[in-house]
mmCIF file of C-alpha atoms in Angstrom:
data_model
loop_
_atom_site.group_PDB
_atom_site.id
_atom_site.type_symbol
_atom_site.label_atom_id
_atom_site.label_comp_id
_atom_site.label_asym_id
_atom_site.label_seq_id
_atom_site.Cartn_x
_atom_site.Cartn_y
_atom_site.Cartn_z
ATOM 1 C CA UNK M 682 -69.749 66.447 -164.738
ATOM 2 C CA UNK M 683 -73.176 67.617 -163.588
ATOM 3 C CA UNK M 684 -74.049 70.206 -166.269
ATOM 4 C CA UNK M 685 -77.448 71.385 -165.299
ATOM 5 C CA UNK M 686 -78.645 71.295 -161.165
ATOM 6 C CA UNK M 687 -82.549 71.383 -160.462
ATOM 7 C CA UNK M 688 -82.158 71.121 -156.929
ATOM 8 C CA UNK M 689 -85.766 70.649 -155.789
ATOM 9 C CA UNK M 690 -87.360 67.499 -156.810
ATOM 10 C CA UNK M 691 -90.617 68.494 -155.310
ATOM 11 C CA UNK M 692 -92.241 71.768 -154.971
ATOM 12 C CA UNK M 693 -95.754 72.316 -153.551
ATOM 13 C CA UNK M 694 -97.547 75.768 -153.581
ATOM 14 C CA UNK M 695 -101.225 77.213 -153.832
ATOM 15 C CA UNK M 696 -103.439 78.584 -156.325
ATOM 16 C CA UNK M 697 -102.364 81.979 -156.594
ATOM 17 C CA UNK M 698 -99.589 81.751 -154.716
ATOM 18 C CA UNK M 699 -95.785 82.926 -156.944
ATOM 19 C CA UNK M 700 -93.568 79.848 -157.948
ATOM 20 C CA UNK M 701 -90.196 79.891 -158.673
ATOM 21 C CA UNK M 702 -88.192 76.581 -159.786
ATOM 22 C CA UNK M 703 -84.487 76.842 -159.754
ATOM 23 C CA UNK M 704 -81.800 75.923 -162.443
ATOM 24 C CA UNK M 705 -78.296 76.233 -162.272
ATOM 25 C CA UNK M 706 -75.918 75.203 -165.141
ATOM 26 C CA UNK M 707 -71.931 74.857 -165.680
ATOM 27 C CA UNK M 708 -70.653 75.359 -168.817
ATOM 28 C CA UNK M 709 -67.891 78.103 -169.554
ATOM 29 C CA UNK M 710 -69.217 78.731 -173.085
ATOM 30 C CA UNK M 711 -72.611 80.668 -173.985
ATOM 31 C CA UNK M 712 -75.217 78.420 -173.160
ATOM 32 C CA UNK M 713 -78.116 77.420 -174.591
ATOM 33 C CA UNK M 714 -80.961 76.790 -172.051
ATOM 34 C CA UNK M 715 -84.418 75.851 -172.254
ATOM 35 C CA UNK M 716 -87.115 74.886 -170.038
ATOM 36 C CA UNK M 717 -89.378 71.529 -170.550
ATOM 37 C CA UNK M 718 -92.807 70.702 -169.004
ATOM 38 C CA UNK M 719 -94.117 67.475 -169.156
ATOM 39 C CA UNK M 720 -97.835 66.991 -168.287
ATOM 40 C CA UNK M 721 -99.736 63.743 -166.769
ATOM 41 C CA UNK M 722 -99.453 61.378 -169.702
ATOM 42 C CA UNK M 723 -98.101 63.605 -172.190
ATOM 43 C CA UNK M 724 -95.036 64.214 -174.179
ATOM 44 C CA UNK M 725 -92.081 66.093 -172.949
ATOM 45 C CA UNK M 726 -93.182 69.244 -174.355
ATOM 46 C CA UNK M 727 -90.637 72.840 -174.704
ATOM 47 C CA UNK M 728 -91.658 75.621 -172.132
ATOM 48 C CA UNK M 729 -89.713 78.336 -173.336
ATOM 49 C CA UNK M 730 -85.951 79.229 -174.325
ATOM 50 C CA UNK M 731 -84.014 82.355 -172.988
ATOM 51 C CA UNK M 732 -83.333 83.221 -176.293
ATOM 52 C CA UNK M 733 -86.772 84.147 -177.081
ATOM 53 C CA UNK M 734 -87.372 86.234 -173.572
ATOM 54 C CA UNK M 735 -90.662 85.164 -173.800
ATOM 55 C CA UNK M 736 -93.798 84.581 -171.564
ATOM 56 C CA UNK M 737 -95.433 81.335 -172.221
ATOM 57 C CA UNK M 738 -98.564 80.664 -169.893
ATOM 58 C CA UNK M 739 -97.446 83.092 -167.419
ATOM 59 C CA UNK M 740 -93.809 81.627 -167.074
ATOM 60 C CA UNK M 741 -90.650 83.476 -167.291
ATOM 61 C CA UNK M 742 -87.075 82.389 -167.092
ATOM 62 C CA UNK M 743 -84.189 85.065 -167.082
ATOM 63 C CA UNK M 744 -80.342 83.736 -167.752
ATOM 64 C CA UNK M 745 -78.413 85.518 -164.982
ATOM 65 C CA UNK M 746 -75.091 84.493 -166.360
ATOM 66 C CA UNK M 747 -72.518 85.612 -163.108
ATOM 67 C CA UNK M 748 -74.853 83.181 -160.617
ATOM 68 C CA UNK M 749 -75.412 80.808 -163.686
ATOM 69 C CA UNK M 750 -78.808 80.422 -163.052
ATOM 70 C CA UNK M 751 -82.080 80.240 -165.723
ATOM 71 C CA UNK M 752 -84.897 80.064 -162.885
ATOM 72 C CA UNK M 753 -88.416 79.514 -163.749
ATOM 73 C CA UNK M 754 -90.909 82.027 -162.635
ATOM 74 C CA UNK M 755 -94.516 82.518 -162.416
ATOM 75 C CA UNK M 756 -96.436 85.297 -160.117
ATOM 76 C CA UNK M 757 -99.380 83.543 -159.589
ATOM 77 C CA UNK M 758 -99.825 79.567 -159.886
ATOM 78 C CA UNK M 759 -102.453 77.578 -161.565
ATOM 79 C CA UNK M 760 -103.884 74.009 -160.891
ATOM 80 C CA UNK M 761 -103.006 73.321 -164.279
ATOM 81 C CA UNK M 762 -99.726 74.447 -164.276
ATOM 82 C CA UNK M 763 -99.026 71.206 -161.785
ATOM 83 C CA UNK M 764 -96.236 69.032 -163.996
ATOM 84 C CA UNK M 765 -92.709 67.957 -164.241
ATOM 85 C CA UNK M 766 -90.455 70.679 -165.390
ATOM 86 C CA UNK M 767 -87.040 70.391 -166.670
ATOM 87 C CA UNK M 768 -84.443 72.278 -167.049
ATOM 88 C CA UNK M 769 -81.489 71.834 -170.061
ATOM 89 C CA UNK M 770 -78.605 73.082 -171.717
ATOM 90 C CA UNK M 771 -77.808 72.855 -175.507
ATOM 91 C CA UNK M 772 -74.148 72.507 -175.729
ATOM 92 C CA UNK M 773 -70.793 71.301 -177.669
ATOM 93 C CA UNK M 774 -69.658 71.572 -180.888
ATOM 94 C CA UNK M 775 -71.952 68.351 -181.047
ATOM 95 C CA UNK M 776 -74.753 69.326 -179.542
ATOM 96 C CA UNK M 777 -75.379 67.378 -176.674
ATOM 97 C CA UNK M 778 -79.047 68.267 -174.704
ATOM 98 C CA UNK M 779 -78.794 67.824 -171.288
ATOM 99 C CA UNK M 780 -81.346 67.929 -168.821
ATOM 100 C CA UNK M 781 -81.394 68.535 -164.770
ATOM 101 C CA UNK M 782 -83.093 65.942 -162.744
ATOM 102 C CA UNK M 783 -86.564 67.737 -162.732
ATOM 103 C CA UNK M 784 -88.704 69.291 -160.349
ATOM 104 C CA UNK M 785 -92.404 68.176 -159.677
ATOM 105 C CA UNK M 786 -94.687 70.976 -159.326
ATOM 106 C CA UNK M 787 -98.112 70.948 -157.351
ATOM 107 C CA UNK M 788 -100.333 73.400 -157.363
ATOM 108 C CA UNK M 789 -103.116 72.792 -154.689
ATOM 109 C CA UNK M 790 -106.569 74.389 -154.654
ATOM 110 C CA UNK S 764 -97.511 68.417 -187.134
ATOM 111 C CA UNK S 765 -93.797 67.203 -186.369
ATOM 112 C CA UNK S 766 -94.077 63.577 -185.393
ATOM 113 C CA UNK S 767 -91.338 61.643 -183.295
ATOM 114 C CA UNK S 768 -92.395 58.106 -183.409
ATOM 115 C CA UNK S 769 -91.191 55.221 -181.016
ATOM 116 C CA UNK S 770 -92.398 51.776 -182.301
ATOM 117 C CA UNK S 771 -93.585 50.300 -178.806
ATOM 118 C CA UNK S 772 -95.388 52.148 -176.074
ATOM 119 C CA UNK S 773 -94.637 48.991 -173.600
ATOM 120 C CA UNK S 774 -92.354 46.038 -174.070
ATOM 121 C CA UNK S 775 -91.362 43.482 -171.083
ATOM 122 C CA UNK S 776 -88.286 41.210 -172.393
ATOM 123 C CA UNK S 777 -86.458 38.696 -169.973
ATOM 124 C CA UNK S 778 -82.781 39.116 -168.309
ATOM 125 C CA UNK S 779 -80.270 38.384 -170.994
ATOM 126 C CA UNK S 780 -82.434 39.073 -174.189
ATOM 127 C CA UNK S 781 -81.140 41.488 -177.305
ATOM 128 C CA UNK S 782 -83.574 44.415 -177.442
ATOM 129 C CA UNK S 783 -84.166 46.813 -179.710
ATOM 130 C CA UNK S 784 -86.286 50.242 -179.596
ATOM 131 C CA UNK S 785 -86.885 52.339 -182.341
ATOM 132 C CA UNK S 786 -87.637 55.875 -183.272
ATOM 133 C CA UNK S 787 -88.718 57.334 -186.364
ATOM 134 C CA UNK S 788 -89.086 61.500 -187.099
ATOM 135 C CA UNK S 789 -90.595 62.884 -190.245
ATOM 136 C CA UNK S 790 -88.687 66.716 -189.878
ATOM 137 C CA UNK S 791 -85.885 66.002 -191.456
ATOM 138 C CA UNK S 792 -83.797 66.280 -188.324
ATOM 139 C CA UNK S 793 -80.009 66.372 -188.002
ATOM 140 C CA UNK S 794 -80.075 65.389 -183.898
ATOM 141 C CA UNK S 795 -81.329 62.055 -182.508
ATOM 142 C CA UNK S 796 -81.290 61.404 -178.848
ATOM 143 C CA UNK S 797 -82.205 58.320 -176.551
ATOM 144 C CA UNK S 798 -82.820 59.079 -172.970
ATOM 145 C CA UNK S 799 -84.074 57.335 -170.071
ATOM 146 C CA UNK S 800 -86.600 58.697 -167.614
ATOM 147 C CA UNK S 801 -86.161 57.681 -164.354
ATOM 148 C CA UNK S 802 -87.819 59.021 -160.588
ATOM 149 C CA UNK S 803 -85.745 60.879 -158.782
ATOM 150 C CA UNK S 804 -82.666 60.906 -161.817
ATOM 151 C CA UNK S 805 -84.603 62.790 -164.744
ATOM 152 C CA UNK S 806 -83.783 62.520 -167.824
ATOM 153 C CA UNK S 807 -80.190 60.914 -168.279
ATOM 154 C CA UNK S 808 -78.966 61.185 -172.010
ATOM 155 C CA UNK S 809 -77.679 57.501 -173.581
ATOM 156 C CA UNK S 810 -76.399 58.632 -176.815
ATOM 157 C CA UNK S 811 -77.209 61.060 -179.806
ATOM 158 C CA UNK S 812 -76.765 61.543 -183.333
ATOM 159 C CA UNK S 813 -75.997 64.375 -185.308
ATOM 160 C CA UNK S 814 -75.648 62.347 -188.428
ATOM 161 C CA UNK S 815 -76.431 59.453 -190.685
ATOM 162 C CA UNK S 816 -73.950 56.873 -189.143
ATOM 163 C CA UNK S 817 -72.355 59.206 -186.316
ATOM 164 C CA UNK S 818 -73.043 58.783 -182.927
ATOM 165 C CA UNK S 819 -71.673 60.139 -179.757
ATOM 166 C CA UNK S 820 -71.523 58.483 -176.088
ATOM 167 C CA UNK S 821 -73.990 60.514 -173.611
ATOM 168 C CA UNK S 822 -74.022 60.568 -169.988
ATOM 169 C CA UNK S 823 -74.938 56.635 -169.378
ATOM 170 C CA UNK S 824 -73.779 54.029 -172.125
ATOM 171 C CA UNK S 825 -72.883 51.436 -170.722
ATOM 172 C CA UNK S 826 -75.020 48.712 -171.713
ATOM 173 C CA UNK S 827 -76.625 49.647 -174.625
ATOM 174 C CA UNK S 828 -75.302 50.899 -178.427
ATOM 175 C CA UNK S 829 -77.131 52.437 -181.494
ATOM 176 C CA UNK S 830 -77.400 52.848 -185.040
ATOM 177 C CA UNK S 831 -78.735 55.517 -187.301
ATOM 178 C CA UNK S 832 -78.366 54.009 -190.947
ATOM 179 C CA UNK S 833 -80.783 56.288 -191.852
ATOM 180 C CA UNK S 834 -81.833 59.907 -191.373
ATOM 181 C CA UNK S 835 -85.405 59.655 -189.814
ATOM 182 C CA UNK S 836 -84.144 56.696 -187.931
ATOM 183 C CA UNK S 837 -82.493 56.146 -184.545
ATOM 184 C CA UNK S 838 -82.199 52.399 -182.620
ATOM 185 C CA UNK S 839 -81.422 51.937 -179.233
ATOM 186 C CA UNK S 840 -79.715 48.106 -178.876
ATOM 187 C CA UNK S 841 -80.064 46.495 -175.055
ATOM 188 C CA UNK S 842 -77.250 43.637 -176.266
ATOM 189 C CA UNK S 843 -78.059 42.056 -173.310
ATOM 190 C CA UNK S 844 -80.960 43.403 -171.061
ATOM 191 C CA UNK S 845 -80.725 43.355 -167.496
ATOM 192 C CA UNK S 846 -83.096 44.128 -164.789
ATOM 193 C CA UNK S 847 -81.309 47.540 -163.581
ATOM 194 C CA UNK S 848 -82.275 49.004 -167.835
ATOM 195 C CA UNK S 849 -86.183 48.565 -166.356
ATOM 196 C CA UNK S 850 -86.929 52.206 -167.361
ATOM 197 C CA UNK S 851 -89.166 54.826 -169.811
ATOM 198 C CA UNK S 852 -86.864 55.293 -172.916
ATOM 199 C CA UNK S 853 -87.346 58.389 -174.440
ATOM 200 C CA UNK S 854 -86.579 59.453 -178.037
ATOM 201 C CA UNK S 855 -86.245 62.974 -179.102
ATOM 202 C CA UNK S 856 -85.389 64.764 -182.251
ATOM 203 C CA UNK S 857 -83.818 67.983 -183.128
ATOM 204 C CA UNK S 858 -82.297 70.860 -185.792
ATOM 205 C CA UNK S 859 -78.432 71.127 -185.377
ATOM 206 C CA UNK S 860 -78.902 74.750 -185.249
ATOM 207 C CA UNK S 861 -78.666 76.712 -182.412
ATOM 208 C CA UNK S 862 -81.377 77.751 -179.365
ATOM 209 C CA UNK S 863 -83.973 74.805 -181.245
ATOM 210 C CA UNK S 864 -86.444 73.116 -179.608
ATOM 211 C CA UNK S 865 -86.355 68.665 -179.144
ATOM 212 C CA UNK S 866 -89.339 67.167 -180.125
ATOM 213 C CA UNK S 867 -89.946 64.189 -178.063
ATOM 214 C CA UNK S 868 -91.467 61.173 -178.632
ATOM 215 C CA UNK S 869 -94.003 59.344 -176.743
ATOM 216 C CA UNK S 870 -92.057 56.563 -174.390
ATOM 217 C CA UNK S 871 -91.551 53.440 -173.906
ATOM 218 C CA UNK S 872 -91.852 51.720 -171.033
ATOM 219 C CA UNK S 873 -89.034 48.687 -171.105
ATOM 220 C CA UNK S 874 -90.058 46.051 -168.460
ATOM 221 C CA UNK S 875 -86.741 43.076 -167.789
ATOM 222 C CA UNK S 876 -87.652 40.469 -165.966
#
């Protein structure tokens, strides 16, 4: 069963412009999700976690657990934030990562 | 700096051969994973580790097996590569702990022919 839905594959916006790439997850126990970026010919790198509420270059990601949804968030988009960016889900007594099908962002000048 | 290493960053083997790709990580990691990249399908998990000799069926299996003899060390096993397992295989390494980040290594790009 599909765990983790990323139901864009490719997103285009503009500089400035606010970005939001979607995530939704099933799993009926308290989930662990994380978002990866990977960058033109670099390692699949971690984004950020929603256990950490952080902001990490201007990203956010808040779990809404009824509509089971960690989306990715950023007000105003950067050339350099242009990547693939997955989400995933830690989960299982054996810890099984699992990751949605990813979502190529552009951001054009 | 954590380091996930995978031994090959490109390999092209022909239809029918036994391959093997290894990954090495120097953190002392409990979790091993093997995933292939693909366009369009992400990243689809093979199998993982969360111990020296376990292992535990992912999403996609079929086709390949592993072995993790020791800690630091995780092999993917193509028994018998076929052109449909032309993919990037991705290693990644983790705590067993909860909410911790994979460290991933860099790829390898597995060419059948």
């Amino acid at each position: 069963a599909q765990r983790v839905t990323q139901p864009e594959k490719l997103l285009s916006v503009f500089k400035g412009a606010p970005v939001e790439l979607k995530c939704n997850y099933s799993y009926s126990g308290s989930p662990e999700l994380f978002w990866y970026v990977q960058y033109s010919r670099q390692r699949l790198q971690l984004l950020l976690r929603h256990i950490s509420r952080e902001s990490i270059k201007g990203f956010t990601a808040d779990l809404n657990k009824g509509e089971t949804s960690f989306h990715l968030k950023k007000p105003f988009a950067q050339e350099e934030d242009s990547a693939m960016y997955y989400c995933a889900l830690f989960w299982g007594s054996a810890r099984q990562l699992t990751f949605g099908s990813g979502t190529q962002l552009t951001v054009l000048p | 700096d954590v380091k996930v290493t995978q031994s090959s960053r490109y390999l092209v083997k022909r239809t029918g051969e036994k391959v093997f790709l290894e990954c090495v990580q120097d953190m002392d990691h409990e979790n091993m994973f093997w995933y292939r990249q693909d366009p369009g399908l992400g990243l689809r998990l093979i199998y993982f580790s969360y111990d020296v000799k376990m292992k535990e069926k992912g999403d996609i299996p079929e086709g390949y097996s592993v072995s993790r003899e020791k800690k630091e060390r995780f092999s993917l096993i193509l028994e018998s590569a076929s052109t449909n397992q032309t993919s990037m295989y991705l290693c990644a390494s983790s705590l067993l702990a909860g909410n911790t980040e994979a460290f991933f290594g860099q790829g390898t790009r597995l060419t059948v022919v």
